[in-house]
Amino acid sequence: MSIYTRRGDDGTTSLRDGTRASKTSARVEAYGTVDEANSAVGLARVICADETLEETLRFVQHRLFNCSSSLAAPVESADERTPTIAAEDVTVLEQAIDHIEARTPELHGFIIETGCEEAARLYAARALMRRAERRIVALAAEEPLPEHVLAFVNRCSDFLFAAARWANVLAGWPEEAWDGHVERPRFDD
């Protein structure tokens, strides 16, 4: 089987239930953006130094595939083979966030999304996850969503923020507080 089929050359793609949809439809935008965010999580995962964090990122990636798959067709076409997200999956992310927050400094305001390379990658993944969430909300305005998908993606963005902060703690990289009045750079020759 070849990776290319030529069926999408007309701007449509096959959904999980076999129907065709525009590549710009709310559904394709939703699961496509989840896929983008999943790739960004993978990019962060390859340099992850903490074993528990890496294991949690692995869990996130596999469940994000479940999200994409369950979003790839109308809810009514789901069957016993359709991967799902369970309430327990959301709970696992909440537990991971609680675990990390117990080990990171208390937040007292907004922070700039930077730090060590691992943290920067996790922050970028979080930004993509937030976009995925917005795309899923747009789809939800048109039709019902699979249960727990939106909550899982929302919790993923929270987890990635916490994970980025934890990566900075592990690397000894101090957080940078947002300063709306930071001095402008000077370019004196």
PDB file of C-alpha atoms in Angstrom, residues 16-96:
ATOM      1  CA  ARG A  16     -13.206   7.340   9.679  1.00  0.00           C
ATOM      2  CA  ASP A  17     -16.728   6.305   8.617  1.00  0.00           C
ATOM      3  CA  GLY A  18     -15.764   6.363   4.906  1.00  0.00           C
ATOM      4  CA  THR A  19     -17.465   9.632   4.003  1.00  0.00           C
ATOM      5  CA  ARG A  20     -15.532  12.471   2.381  1.00  0.00           C
ATOM      6  CA  ALA A  21     -15.122  15.945   3.839  1.00  0.00           C
ATOM      7  CA  SER A  22     -13.447  19.160   2.800  1.00  0.00           C
ATOM      8  CA  LYS A  23      -9.959  19.520   4.216  1.00  0.00           C
ATOM      9  CA  THR A  24     -11.113  22.919   5.535  1.00  0.00           C
ATOM     10  CA  SER A  25     -14.151  21.572   7.403  1.00  0.00           C
ATOM     11  CA  ALA A  26     -14.431  22.159  11.154  1.00  0.00           C
ATOM     12  CA  ARG A  27     -13.978  18.415  11.725  1.00  0.00           C
ATOM     13  CA  VAL A  28     -10.756  18.146   9.720  1.00  0.00           C
ATOM     14  CA  GLU A  29      -9.466  21.368  11.290  1.00  0.00           C
ATOM     15  CA  ALA A  30     -10.160  19.908  14.749  1.00  0.00           C
ATOM     16  CA  TYR A  31      -8.460  16.542  14.358  1.00  0.00           C
ATOM     17  CA  GLY A  32      -5.722  18.005  12.159  1.00  0.00           C
ATOM     18  CA  THR A  33      -4.801  20.537  14.810  1.00  0.00           C
ATOM     19  CA  VAL A  34      -4.792  17.808  17.466  1.00  0.00           C
ATOM     20  CA  ASP A  35      -2.327  16.001  15.201  1.00  0.00           C
ATOM     21  CA  GLU A  36      -0.139  19.137  15.000  1.00  0.00           C
ATOM     22  CA  ALA A  37      -0.153  19.432  18.780  1.00  0.00           C
ATOM     23  CA  ASN A  38       0.681  15.740  19.096  1.00  0.00           C
ATOM     24  CA  SER A  39       3.712  16.232  16.855  1.00  0.00           C
ATOM     25  CA  ALA A  40       4.871  19.094  19.048  1.00  0.00           C
ATOM     26  CA  VAL A  41       4.500  16.892  22.129  1.00  0.00           C
ATOM     27  CA  GLY A  42       6.677  14.316  20.345  1.00  0.00           C
ATOM     28  CA  LEU A  43       9.283  16.965  19.627  1.00  0.00           C
ATOM     29  CA  ALA A  44       9.423  17.799  23.332  1.00  0.00           C
ATOM     30  CA  ARG A  45       9.389  14.160  24.339  1.00  0.00           C
ATOM     31  CA  VAL A  46      12.560  13.229  22.426  1.00  0.00           C
ATOM     32  CA  ILE A  47      14.694  15.397  24.700  1.00  0.00           C
ATOM     33  CA  CYS A  48      12.784  14.774  27.928  1.00  0.00           C
ATOM     34  CA  ALA A  49      15.203  14.063  30.759  1.00  0.00           C
ATOM     35  CA  ASP A  50      12.715  13.125  33.487  1.00  0.00           C
ATOM     36  CA  GLU A  51      11.462   9.518  33.283  1.00  0.00           C
ATOM     37  CA  THR A  52       8.040  10.196  34.834  1.00  0.00           C
ATOM     38  CA  LEU A  53       7.495  13.215  32.603  1.00  0.00           C
ATOM     39  CA  GLU A  54       8.530  11.231  29.517  1.00  0.00           C
ATOM     40  CA  GLU A  55       6.117   8.438  30.479  1.00  0.00           C
ATOM     41  CA  THR A  56       3.301  10.964  30.890  1.00  0.00           C
ATOM     42  CA  LEU A  57       4.092  12.590  27.540  1.00  0.00           C
ATOM     43  CA  ARG A  58       3.956   9.118  25.963  1.00  0.00           C
ATOM     44  CA  PHE A  59       0.510   8.587  27.510  1.00  0.00           C
ATOM     45  CA  VAL A  60      -0.577  12.003  26.202  1.00  0.00           C
ATOM     46  CA  GLN A  61       0.562  11.196  22.662  1.00  0.00           C
ATOM     47  CA  HIS A  62      -1.321   7.913  22.543  1.00  0.00           C
ATOM     48  CA  ARG A  63      -4.492   9.470  23.949  1.00  0.00           C
ATOM     49  CA  LEU A  64      -4.234  12.371  21.514  1.00  0.00           C
ATOM     50  CA  PHE A  65      -4.377   9.771  18.732  1.00  0.00           C
ATOM     51  CA  ASN A  66      -7.589   8.530  20.368  1.00  0.00           C
ATOM     52  CA  CYS A  67      -8.884  12.116  20.298  1.00  0.00           C
ATOM     53  CA  SER A  68      -8.037  12.533  16.626  1.00  0.00           C
ATOM     54  CA  SER A  69      -9.584   9.212  15.705  1.00  0.00           C
ATOM     55  CA  SER A  70     -12.776   9.876  17.627  1.00  0.00           C
ATOM     56  CA  LEU A  71     -13.063  13.356  16.077  1.00  0.00           C
ATOM     57  CA  ALA A  72     -12.543  11.960  12.557  1.00  0.00           C
ATOM     58  CA  ALA A  73     -16.202  11.039  12.067  1.00  0.00           C
ATOM     59  CA  PRO A  74     -19.597  12.037  13.443  1.00  0.00           C
ATOM     60  CA  VAL A  75     -20.353  10.756  16.956  1.00  0.00           C
ATOM     61  CA  GLU A  76     -23.261   8.666  15.661  1.00  0.00           C
ATOM     62  CA  SER A  77     -20.931   6.603  13.459  1.00  0.00           C
ATOM     63  CA  ALA A  78     -18.798   5.469  16.416  1.00  0.00           C
ATOM     64  CA  ASP A  79     -18.708   1.764  17.146  1.00  0.00           C
ATOM     65  CA  GLU A  80     -16.861  -0.575  19.530  1.00  0.00           C
ATOM     66  CA  ARG A  81     -13.650  -0.139  17.500  1.00  0.00           C
ATOM     67  CA  THR A  82     -13.606   3.639  17.879  1.00  0.00           C
ATOM     68  CA  PRO A  83     -10.835   4.719  20.253  1.00  0.00           C
ATOM     69  CA  THR A  84     -12.186   6.840  23.081  1.00  0.00           C
ATOM     70  CA  ILE A  85     -11.149   9.108  25.898  1.00  0.00           C
ATOM     71  CA  ALA A  86     -12.328   8.143  29.364  1.00  0.00           C
ATOM     72  CA  ALA A  87     -12.917  10.343  32.380  1.00  0.00           C
ATOM     73  CA  GLU A  88      -9.999   8.485  33.975  1.00  0.00           C
ATOM     74  CA  ASP A  89      -7.692   9.801  31.245  1.00  0.00           C
ATOM     75  CA  VAL A  90      -8.564  13.359  32.270  1.00  0.00           C
ATOM     76  CA  THR A  91      -7.999  12.408  35.909  1.00  0.00           C
ATOM     77  CA  VAL A  92      -4.523  11.064  35.111  1.00  0.00           C
ATOM     78  CA  LEU A  93      -3.544  14.457  33.708  1.00  0.00           C
ATOM     79  CA  GLU A  94      -4.957  16.214  36.754  1.00  0.00           C
ATOM     80  CA  GLN A  95      -2.889  13.914  38.974  1.00  0.00           C
ATOM     81  CA  ALA A  96       0.213  14.663  36.885  1.00  0.00           C
TER      82      ALA A  96
END
